[in-house]
C-alpha positions as semicolon CSV with decimal commas, in nm:
position;residue;x (nm);y (nm);z (nm)
1;M;6,914;13,653;-7,343
2;N;7,065;13,986;-7,450
3;I;6,816;14,223;-7,613
4;F;7,049;14,279;-7,908
5;L;7,068;13,905;-7,969
6;S;6,687;13,891;-7,962
7;L;6,669;14,169;-8,220
8;F;6,934;13,996;-8,432
9;I;6,725;13,678;-8,437
10;I;6,403;13,867;-8,517
11;F;6,547;14,074;-8,802
12;G;6,786;13,811;-8,940
13;A;6,545;13,519;-8,938
14;G;6,259;13,755;-9,029
15;I;6,421;13,877;-9,349
16;L;6,539;13,531;-9,461
17;G;6,207;13,364;-9,386
18;G;6,016;13,654;-9,542
19;L;6,205;13,611;-9,868
20;L;6,120;13,239;-9,866
21;F;5,751;13,308;-9,806
22;E;5,745;13,557;-10,093
23;K;5,897;13,288;-10,316
24;I;5,605;13,058;-10,239
25;R;5,362;13,350;-10,286
26;L;5,253;13,382;-9,924
27;P;5,249;13,713;-9,731
28;K;5,580;13,744;-9,547
29;L;5,405;13,885;-9,240
30;I;5,269;13,533;-9,178
31;W;5,629;13,418;-9,123
32;Y;5,698;13,711;-8,892
33;I;5,411;13,603;-8,665
34;L;5,515;13,236;-8,675
35;L;5,872;13,340;-8,591
36;G;5,746;13,537;-8,291
37;I;5,542;13,239;-8,170
38;L;5,844;13,010;-8,213
39;I;6,087;13,223;-8,012
40;G;5,825;13,346;-7,763
41;P;5,732;13,219;-7,416
42;S;5,484;12,963;-7,552
43;V;5,752;12,762;-7,739
44;L;6,131;12,823;-7,714
45;N;6,114;13,122;-7,477
46;I;6,441;13,278;-7,597
47;V;6,333;13,644;-7,608
48;D;6,496;13,892;-7,372
49;E;6,262;14,029;-7,103
50;T;6,373;14,385;-7,177
51;L;6,232;14,363;-7,529
52;L;5,901;14,234;-7,392
53;S;5,886;14,520;-7,140
54;I;5,910;14,785;-7,414
55;S;5,696;14,603;-7,671
56;S;5,392;14,826;-7,609
57;Y;5,597;15,137;-7,693
58;L;5,735;14,972;-8,008
59;R;5,381;14,885;-8,119
60;Q;5,277;15,246;-8,056
61;I;5,560;15,374;-8,277
62;A;5,458;15,124;-8,547
63;L;5,100;15,252;-8,525
64;V;5,222;15,612;-8,566
65;I;5,409;15,508;-8,882
66;I;5,102;15,325;-9,017
67;L;4,868;15,618;-8,958
68;T;5,110;15,875;-9,098
69;R;5,153;15,667;-9,415
70;S;4,773;15,643;-9,444
71;G;4,734;16,019;-9,413
72;L;5,011;16,095;-9,661
73;S;4,875;15,847;-9,918
74;L;4,507;15,936;-9,885
75;D;4,385;16,096;-10,208
76;I;4,076;16,307;-10,136
77;Q;4,036;16,394;-10,504
78;N;4,032;16,024;-10,592
79;L;3,756;15,963;-10,340
80;K;3,552;16,245;-10,493
81;K;3,620;16,117;-10,844
82;I;3,501;15,763;-10,772
83;G;3,209;15,897;-10,572
84;R;2,954;15,726;-10,350
85;P;3,090;15,368;-10,351
86;A;3,441;15,484;-10,249
87;I;3,304;15,687;-9,960
88;L;3,078;15,404;-9,842
89;M;3,363;15,153;-9,862
90;C;3,552;15,362;-9,607
91;F;3,319;15,264;-9,322
92;V;3,021;15,045;-9,421
93;P;3,203;14,705;-9,450
94;A;3,386;14,765;-9,120
95;T;3,060;14,867;-8,952
96;F;2,888;14,552;-9,077
97;E;3,172;14,339;-8,943
98;I;3,159;14,507;-8,602
99;V;2,783;14,447;-8,590
100;G;2,837;14,080;-8,675
101;V;3,087;14,041;-8,391
102;L;2,856;14,236;-8,158
103;I;2,577;13,986;-8,228
104;F;2,774;13,660;-8,217
105;A;3,074;13,715;-7,984
106;P;2,866;13,740;-7,661
107;L;2,681;13,422;-7,760
108;L;2,990;13,222;-7,859
109;L;3,256;13,356;-7,621
110;G;3,051;13,479;-7,326
111;I;3,196;13,831;-7,333
112;S;2,999;14,151;-7,273
113;H;2,859;14,363;-7,554
114;L;3,113;14,636;-7,478
115;E;3,394;14,383;-7,510
116;A;3,236;14,256;-7,832
117;L;3,249;14,610;-7,974
118;L;3,618;14,626;-7,885
119;L;3,683;14,286;-8,043
120;G;3,486;14,383;-8,353
121;S;3,687;14,701;-8,399
122;V;4,010;14,498;-8,390
123;L;3,885;14,249;-8,649
124;A;3,716;14,500;-8,879
125;A;4,013;14,660;-9,059
126;V;4,134;14,550;-9,403
127;S;4,511;14,528;-9,461
128;P;4,669;14,790;-9,692
129;A;5,001;14,602;-9,656
130;I;4,851;14,317;-9,858
131;V;4,595;14,501;-10,068
132;V;4,776;14,815;-10,189
133;P;5,079;14,651;-10,360
134;R;4,843;14,422;-10,552
135;M;4,622;14,710;-10,660
136;I;4,927;14,902;-10,785
137;K;5,026;14,594;-10,985
138;L;4,676;14,574;-11,140
139;M;4,690;14,942;-11,235
140;K;5,025;14,891;-11,408
141;E;4,893;14,587;-11,596
142;G;4,570;14,765;-11,691
143;Y;4,323;14,539;-11,510
144;G;4,005;14,708;-11,387
145;K;4,136;15,044;-11,505
146;E;3,830;15,149;-11,704
147;K;3,602;15,142;-11,397
148;A;3,878;15,235;-11,148
149;V;3,842;14,911;-10,949
150;P;4,196;14,921;-10,798
151;E;4,157;15,289;-10,708
152;L;3,826;15,218;-10,533
153;I;3,980;14,939;-10,324
154;M;4,292;15,140;-10,235
155;A;4,093;15,448;-10,130
156;G;3,850;15,247;-9,922
157;A;4,120;15,038;-9,752
158;S;4,313;15,342;-9,630
159;C;4,008;15,515;-9,482
160;D;3,876;15,187;-9,342
161;D;4,184;15,158;-9,119
162;I;4,150;15,513;-8,990
163;Y;3,782;15,463;-8,908
164;V;3,844;15,137;-8,722
165;I;4,139;15,265;-8,517
166;V;3,941;15,566;-8,394
167;L;3,655;15,334;-8,294
168;F;3,894;15,093;-8,120
169;Y;4,036;15,356;-7,887
170;S;3,688;15,489;-7,812
171;F;3,558;15,140;-7,725
172;K;3,874;15,060;-7,526
173;N;3,814;15,354;-7,297
174;L;3,455;15,242;-7,243
175;V;3,564;14,884;-7,162
176;A;3,839;15,009;-6,928
177;T;3,589;15,215;-6,726
178;S;3,321;14,943;-6,752
179;S;3,062;15,213;-6,812
180;F;2,833;15,319;-7,090
181;N;2,679;15,641;-6,961
182;A;2,600;15,959;-7,154
183;W;2,922;16,135;-7,051
184;D;3,143;15,848;-7,165
185;I;2,961;15,831;-7,497
186;A;2,996;16,209;-7,539
187;Q;3,373;16,172;-7,508
188;I;3,383;15,992;-7,844
189;P;3,272;16,288;-8,063
190;I;3,467;16,529;-7,840
191;S;3,790;16,334;-7,892
192;I;3,725;16,310;-8,267
193;V;3,658;16,682;-8,313
194;S;3,949;16,788;-8,091
195;G;4,179;16,543;-8,273
196;I;4,082;16,688;-8,610
197;V;4,137;17,046;-8,489
198;L;4,476;16,959;-8,337
199;G;4,582;16,772;-8,651
200;I;4,488;17,063;-8,876
201;A;4,679;17,308;-8,657
202;V;4,994;17,096;-8,640
203;G;4,969;17,008;-9,010
204;L;4,949;17,375;-9,108
205;L;5,244;17,455;-8,882
206;L;5,449;17,177;-9,039
207;T;5,348;17,290;-9,389
208;L;5,453;17,646;-9,304
209;L;5,791;17,527;-9,175
210;I;5,851;17,320;-9,489
211;H;5,759;17,619;-9,707
212;K;5,940;17,896;-9,519
213;I;6,254;17,716;-9,407
214;G;6,280;17,470;-9,694
215;L;6,330;17,163;-9,475
216;N;6,487;16,865;-9,647
217;R;6,318;16,524;-9,646
218;I;6,508;16,378;-9,350
219;I;6,447;16,680;-9,126
220;S;6,079;16,684;-9,231
221;V;6,043;16,317;-9,135
222;I;6,213;16,371;-8,798
223;L;5,997;16,677;-8,730
224;M;5,679;16,492;-8,825
225;L;5,773;16,205;-8,595
226;G;5,851;16,454;-8,319
227;F;5,512;16,625;-8,359
228;S;5,342;16,283;-8,356
229;F;5,508;16,182;-8,029
230;G;5,427;16,525;-7,887
231;M;5,058;16,479;-7,964
232;L;5,061;16,135;-7,800
233;A;5,216;16,295;-7,490
234;L;4,957;16,574;-7,497
235;E;4,670;16,324;-7,503
236;S;4,820;16,140;-7,206
237;F;4,865;16,468;-7,012
238;L;4,510;16,593;-7,083
239;K;4,338;16,257;-7,033
240;P;4,209;16,332;-6,679
241;Y;4,062;16,665;-6,792
242;F;3,983;16,653;-7,163
243;S;3,941;16,385;-7,428
244;I;4,147;16,415;-7,746
245;S;4,233;16,160;-8,016
246;S;4,605;16,205;-8,084
247;L;4,601;15,920;-8,339
248;L;4,334;16,095;-8,544
249;A;4,537;16,416;-8,509
250;I;4,841;16,235;-8,655
251;I;4,637;16,122;-8,957
252;V;4,494;16,470;-9,014
253;M;4,839;16,629;-8,978
254;A;4,974;16,401;-9,252
255;L;4,668;16,464;-9,470
256;V;4,711;16,843;-9,442
257;V;5,074;16,811;-9,552
258;A;4,965;16,588;-9,842
259;I;4,707;16,844;-9,956
260;F;4,928;17,154;-9,942
261;K;5,271;17,003;-10,014
262;K;5,216;16,714;-10,255
263;K;5,575;16,681;-10,374
264;E;5,723;16,697;-10,025
265;A;5,453;16,462;-9,892
266;K;5,551;16,200;-10,149
267;E;5,916;16,222;-10,041
268;I;5,821;16,200;-9,672
269;Q;5,597;15,902;-9,750
270;D;5,890;15,722;-9,916
271;S;6,092;15,765;-9,597
272;Y;5,806;15,638;-9,382
273;N;5,775;15,337;-9,614
274;A;6,143;15,264;-9,549
275;L;6,086;15,294;-9,172
276;W;5,792;15,057;-9,202
277;N;6,007;14,787;-9,365
278;G;6,191;14,746;-9,036
279;F;5,902;14,801;-8,798
280;E;5,682;14,557;-8,992
281;I;5,913;14,268;-8,899
282;L;5,935;14,379;-8,536
283;L;5,562;14,448;-8,500
284;F;5,438;14,113;-8,632
285;A;5,709;13,922;-8,445
286;L;5,605;14,092;-8,120
287;V;5,244;13,992;-8,184
288;G;5,356;13,631;-8,226
289;I;5,565;13,652;-7,909
290;A;5,264;13,776;-7,709
291;T;5,035;13,501;-7,840
292;D;4,932;13,224;-7,601
293;V;4,958;12,917;-7,827
294;H;4,784;12,692;-7,574
295;Y;4,479;12,921;-7,568
296;A;4,477;12,949;-7,947
297;F;4,452;12,568;-7,978
298;S;4,185;12,539;-7,708
299;K;3,809;12,515;-7,755
300;E;3,787;12,894;-7,736
301;G;4,045;12,921;-8,015
302;A;3,829;12,702;-8,239
303;I;3,527;12,920;-8,161
304;I;3,730;13,230;-8,254
305;V;3,807;13,074;-8,594
306;G;3,433;13,037;-8,653
307;L;3,370;13,392;-8,534
308;V;3,628;13,530;-8,779
309;F;3,449;13,362;-9,071
310;I;3,111;13,489;-8,948
311;A;3,258;13,839;-8,935
312;L;3,384;13,801;-9,293
313;V;3,033;13,713;-9,409
314;F;2,902;14,035;-9,253
315;R;3,192;14,232;-9,406
316;S;3,121;14,089;-9,752
317;A;2,755;14,184;-9,718
318;G;2,864;14,537;-9,632
319;V;3,086;14,553;-9,941
320;L;2,804;14,436;-10,167
321;L;2,572;14,696;-10,014
322;C;2,821;14,969;-10,107
323;L;2,819;14,847;-10,468
324;I;2,442;14,847;-10,522
325;A;2,337;15,056;-10,825
326;T;2,696;15,107;-10,944
327;K;2,867;15,047;-11,278
328;F;3,044;14,731;-11,158
329;N;2,936;14,393;-11,297
330;G;2,907;14,070;-11,097
331;K;3,267;13,957;-11,152
332;E;3,406;14,294;-11,050
333;K;3,192;14,298;-10,737
334;L;3,321;13,952;-10,646
335;F;3,681;14,070;-10,686
336;I;3,617;14,373;-10,464
337;V;3,471;14,142;-10,197
338;L;3,779;13,918;-10,215
339;S;4,008;14,222;-10,192
340;Y;3,841;14,326;-9,867
341;L;3,910;13,994;-9,691
342;P;4,278;14,014;-9,580
343;K;4,362;14,150;-9,237
344;A;4,707;14,212;-9,093
345;T;4,853;14,554;-9,017
346;V;4,596;14,709;-8,786
347;Q;4,530;14,379;-8,609
348;A;4,902;14,351;-8,534
349;S;4,917;14,711;-8,413
350;I;4,621;14,714;-8,176
351;G;4,551;14,346;-8,111
352;A;4,776;14,320;-7,804
353;I;4,676;14,651;-7,645
354;A;4,379;14,510;-7,453
355;L;4,603;14,239;-7,304
356;T;4,884;14,484;-7,224
357;E;4,640;14,714;-7,040
358;G;4,503;14,426;-6,834
359;L;4,151;14,414;-6,977
360;A;3,961;14,092;-6,902
361;C;3,906;14,025;-7,272
362;G;4,272;14,084;-7,361
363;T;4,364;13,722;-7,437
364;I;4,053;13,674;-7,652
365;V;4,119;13,996;-7,847
366;L;4,485;13,913;-7,914
367;T;4,409;13,554;-8,013
368;A;4,134;13,671;-8,248
369;A;4,372;13,923;-8,406
370;V;4,637;13,657;-8,468
371;V;4,383;13,403;-8,598
372;A;4,237;13,665;-8,831
373;I;4,581;13,746;-8,973
374;L;4,688;13,383;-9,018
375;L;4,359;13,290;-9,187
376;T;4,263;13,591;-9,395
377;A;4,601;13,726;-9,508
378;P;4,695;13,419;-9,717
379;I;4,336;13,351;-9,826
380;G;4,284;13,710;-9,943
381;A;4,627;13,738;-10,108
382;I;4,595;13,407;-10,295
383;A;4,234;13,482;-10,396
384;M;4,333;13,816;-10,547
385;D;4,638;13,674;-10,725
386;L;4,446;13,385;-10,879
387;S;4,125;13,565;-10,974
388;Y;4,206;13,910;-11,108
389;K;4,268;13,798;-11,467
390;E;3,932;13,621;-11,474
391;L;3,725;13,875;-11,286
392;L;3,858;14,207;-11,417
393;Q;3,868;14,347;-11,768
394;K;4,209;14,442;-11,903
395;E;4,250;14,770;-12,086
396;C;4,395;14,714;-12,432
397;Q;4,748;14,853;-12,445
398;N;4,814;14,824;-12,819
399;P;4,651;14,708;-13,145
400;E;4,796;14,356;-13,109
401;E;4,600;14,306;-12,787
402;L;4,279;14,404;-12,969
403;I;4,344;14,121;-13,218
404;K;4,398;13,876;-12,932
């Protein structure tokens, strides 16, 4: 099949089916995955081989867009304002979930502890694609506004993704080398520090160019994308000699621009959001295409379903730990737990990487990512939509509401 015909099917059917899923109040990304499974090798097998051969590069571009949006939208002042619980929510729930997978995955799936860490880092991210629009809606309607519940969830979700992605690439390198010695472990902080330094340097350069030359939004977006691809290339070139996290550098670059050029950062973010609308369809469809349906419906697939729910229990415990000795009441804590259930974006971005790179656990990791999306995205979305009016207090907008 011609690659353009494959893309026509993915985008055409993706948009139409996505609109239908939104009508029935289900996340449209669920349809994108199901569409990919339907047209992929496991079912109809009508996807052009050329598209499959470049799918890893397309996923990498999608990941760059995701991370840049996270950096541009991250509000450091908001984190400071909310305080301790917001900072803890950035990494504690994800850490708990990784620990849960580390304990149970070797027992249930027979994988090594290193592979369990990799699997846990894929499963551990919450989905801003599902969470953030709902939190914005709550803020507009005045629910949870007094105690900044939506702001807490939004801030934590963005940082949670960043934390998990950095861990994933660190664990992937350890699994690929099948080693866990002191030098390999030392590469993790080295790559983090070097990524931060590189991101600050590139971010300041980009900020200077925007200020001195007065770049318009389109040129700024193209330049930021160019710098992002350049940092990915630099990491690949330096890999044999020096460890550097280009993905972390991309996040920091975007964050620096957001700090020093707030107005321009908002405009750039709007353009990245538009880019994401297209790449979202392609990314989730590609994940569906890569999924082995026969494995997903095997005994191992059933075990993975159980593992995902075990991981959610650990995640929920981590969320509750973050909320100890805070101003939130029991209902608000329950809503925050529910809001931290859905997974989608990060799982779609990194779930297939282990399989693409030929790691022994690749099929398990990808299947777990798809199962996690298909289970938690609708459960989390529906739970939030049905519960927020009962669990959160609404700020009174006018005297008539006080009477009510």
